[in-house]
Amino acid sequence: MLKTFITIISFVFLGITAIAQTNAPSFVKGTFVDDYGIWYSINDTLWVQHPNIKYHIIKWNVAEQYVIAKNGSGHKADENKYTRIDFMTFEGMEPWKWGFCLTAYKAKTDAEAEQTAAADRKNPRKGCNGYPFSRMKEVTAQ
């Protein structure tokens, strides 16, 4: 009985861990430049705004299109706080394939960042706290 209970708890824990560590969607992985000329490198665990602002990714929520991260080096006043980054894809805006919004960027906890209201994806020109989503295009080797 105890062994069965431990097995069930282990599966629940593994399931929760898997949800919290969902991989990034493929379209956001790589090296990008936004429409302001800022460069980014993004993978499953790290979002870097070059030259030195780092977001250590805690959770990708692909279904609801956001990521939760802990602010790393380069954030001065907001280091070790939490950020929610909402993202969306674009159609008919080539070469801009997708965009993002820093919905929350100085939350005290990851839960607070996650509970921040989502950006307005129906209005990407003003849906990011009154500003446009930053549009991203992939940088390819030349």
GROMACS .gro file of C-alpha atoms in nm:
model
  142
    1MET     CA    1   0.000   0.000   0.000
    2LEU     CA    2   0.275   0.246   0.094
    3LYS     CA    3   0.470   0.151  -0.218
    4THR     CA    4   0.162   0.218  -0.434
    5PHE     CA    5   0.110   0.556  -0.266
    6ILE     CA    6   0.475   0.653  -0.321
    7THR     CA    7   0.452   0.545  -0.685
    8ILE     CA    8   0.139   0.757  -0.738
    9ILE     CA    9   0.298   1.059  -0.568
   10SER     CA   10   0.609   1.013  -0.784
   11PHE     CA   11   0.401   1.015  -1.104
   12VAL     CA   12   0.212   1.324  -0.990
   13PHE     CA   13   0.539   1.503  -0.910
   14LEU     CA   14   0.692   1.401  -1.243
   15GLY     CA   15   0.378   1.520  -1.424
   16ILE     CA   16   0.391   1.859  -1.251
   17THR     CA   17   0.763   1.889  -1.324
   18ALA     CA   18   0.705   1.806  -1.691
   19ILE     CA   19   0.436   2.074  -1.716
   20ALA     CA   20   0.665   2.332  -1.555
   21GLN     CA   21   0.952   2.246  -1.789
   22THR     CA   22   0.775   2.240  -2.122
   23ASN     CA   23   1.015   2.307  -2.406
   24ALA     CA   24   0.997   2.628  -2.603
   25PRO     CA   25   0.809   2.616  -2.932
   26SER     CA   26   1.052   2.578  -3.222
   27PHE     CA   27   0.973   2.918  -3.376
   28VAL     CA   28   1.113   3.105  -3.072
   29LYS     CA   29   1.439   2.909  -3.053
   30GLY     CA   30   1.739   3.071  -3.216
   31THR     CA   31   1.889   3.413  -3.275
   32PHE     CA   32   1.658   3.703  -3.354
   33VAL     CA   33   1.650   4.078  -3.399
   34ASP     CA   34   1.346   4.284  -3.309
   35ASP     CA   35   1.203   4.582  -3.492
   36TYR     CA   36   1.407   4.813  -3.265
   37GLY     CA   37   1.736   4.650  -3.371
   38ILE     CA   38   1.788   4.460  -3.043
   39TRP     CA   39   1.937   4.108  -3.071
   40TYR     CA   40   1.815   3.803  -2.877
   41SER     CA   41   1.922   3.442  -2.827
   42ILE     CA   42   1.651   3.209  -2.700
   43ASN     CA   43   1.648   2.841  -2.606
   44ASP     CA   44   1.451   2.618  -2.368
   45THR     CA   45   1.615   2.755  -2.052
   46LEU     CA   46   1.752   3.101  -2.130
   47TRP     CA   47   1.625   3.417  -2.304
   48VAL     CA   48   1.908   3.666  -2.362
   49GLN     CA   49   1.853   4.024  -2.471
   50HIS     CA   50   2.198   4.120  -2.595
   51PRO     CA   51   2.437   4.232  -2.489
   52ASN     CA   52   2.381   4.121  -2.129
   53ILE     CA   53   2.020   4.097  -2.003
   54LYS     CA   54   1.931   3.740  -1.907
   55TYR     CA   55   1.601   3.574  -1.823
   56HIS     CA   56   1.634   3.226  -1.670
   57ILE     CA   57   1.329   3.037  -1.788
   58ILE     CA   58   1.122   2.858  -1.526
   59LYS     CA   59   0.820   2.761  -1.735
   60TRP     CA   60   0.698   2.768  -2.094
   61ASN     CA   61   0.319   2.766  -2.124
   62VAL     CA   62   0.287   2.701  -2.496
   63ALA     CA   63  -0.092   2.657  -2.490
   64GLU     CA   64  -0.147   3.003  -2.339
   65GLN     CA   65   0.158   3.155  -2.515
   66TYR     CA   66   0.369   3.284  -2.230
   67VAL     CA   67   0.692   3.213  -2.049
   68ILE     CA   68   0.783   3.275  -1.683
   69ALA     CA   69   1.144   3.361  -1.606
   70LYS     CA   70   1.365   3.480  -1.323
   71ASN     CA   71   1.557   3.795  -1.406
   72GLY     CA   72   1.929   3.736  -1.414
   73SER     CA   73   2.231   3.956  -1.461
   74GLY     CA   74   2.194   4.284  -1.645
   75HIS     CA   75   1.867   4.385  -1.477
   76LYS     CA   76   2.018   4.624  -1.219
   77ALA     CA   77   1.714   4.715  -1.002
   78ASP     CA   78   1.505   4.414  -1.111
   79GLU     CA   79   1.763   4.134  -1.081
   80ASN     CA   80   1.622   3.824  -0.907
   81LYS     CA   81   1.264   3.936  -0.969
   82TYR     CA   82   1.030   3.759  -1.212
   83THR     CA   83   0.907   3.826  -1.564
   84ARG     CA   84   0.612   3.709  -1.770
   85ILE     CA   85   0.672   3.725  -2.145
   86ASP     CA   86   0.364   3.682  -2.364
   87PHE     CA   87   0.426   3.584  -2.726
   88MET     CA   88   0.226   3.539  -3.044
   89THR     CA   89   0.279   3.452  -3.409
   90PHE     CA   90   0.206   3.689  -3.697
   91GLU     CA   91   0.069   3.626  -4.043
   92GLY     CA   92   0.133   3.854  -4.339
   93MET     CA   93   0.407   4.055  -4.162
   94GLU     CA   94   0.712   3.891  -4.313
   95PRO     CA   95   0.993   3.895  -4.219
   96TRP     CA   96   0.839   3.942  -3.872
   97LYS     CA   97   0.717   3.592  -3.780
   98TRP     CA   98   0.632   3.644  -3.414
   99GLY     CA   99   0.639   3.899  -3.135
  100PHE     CA  100   0.657   3.929  -2.759
  101CYS     CA  101   0.547   4.152  -2.473
  102LEU     CA  102   0.709   4.190  -2.131
  103THR     CA  103   0.375   4.167  -1.954
  104ALA     CA  104   0.535   4.168  -1.609
  105TYR     CA  105   0.904   4.232  -1.551
  106LYS     CA  106   0.954   4.302  -1.181
  107ALA     CA  107   0.719   4.066  -1.001
  108LYS     CA  108   0.827   3.954  -0.654
  109THR     CA  109   0.747   3.586  -0.721
  110ASP     CA  110   0.701   3.360  -1.020
  111ALA     CA  111   0.336   3.311  -0.915
  112GLU     CA  112   0.277   3.687  -0.917
  113ALA     CA  113   0.430   3.712  -1.266
  114GLU     CA  114   0.217   3.424  -1.390
  115GLN     CA  115  -0.103   3.577  -1.249
  116THR     CA  116  -0.045   3.904  -1.440
  117ALA     CA  117  -0.317   3.959  -1.699
  118ALA     CA  118  -0.220   3.841  -2.046
  119ALA     CA  119  -0.127   4.088  -2.318
  120ASP     CA  120  -0.400   4.170  -2.571
  121ARG     CA  121  -0.309   3.956  -2.871
  122LYS     CA  122  -0.615   4.079  -3.061
  123ASN     CA  123  -0.452   4.422  -3.075
  124PRO     CA  124  -0.076   4.363  -3.119
  125ARG     CA  125  -0.015   4.732  -3.201
  126LYS     CA  126  -0.125   4.845  -2.852
  127GLY     CA  127  -0.185   4.522  -2.662
  128CYS     CA  128   0.140   4.531  -2.469
  129ASN     CA  129   0.047   4.768  -2.188
  130GLY     CA  130  -0.046   5.034  -2.445
  131TYR     CA  131   0.257   4.962  -2.666
  132PRO     CA  132   0.308   4.727  -2.962
  133PHE     CA  133   0.444   4.376  -2.929
  134SER     CA  134   0.814   4.369  -3.020
  135ARG     CA  135   0.824   4.197  -3.358
  136MET     CA  136   1.094   3.934  -3.411
  137LYS     CA  137   1.271   3.805  -3.720
  138GLU     CA  138   1.523   3.526  -3.725
  139VAL     CA  139   1.886   3.605  -3.795
  140THR     CA  140   2.039   3.354  -4.034
  141ALA     CA  141   2.407   3.286  -4.091
  142GLN     CA  142   2.546   3.474  -4.389
   0.00000   0.00000   0.00000
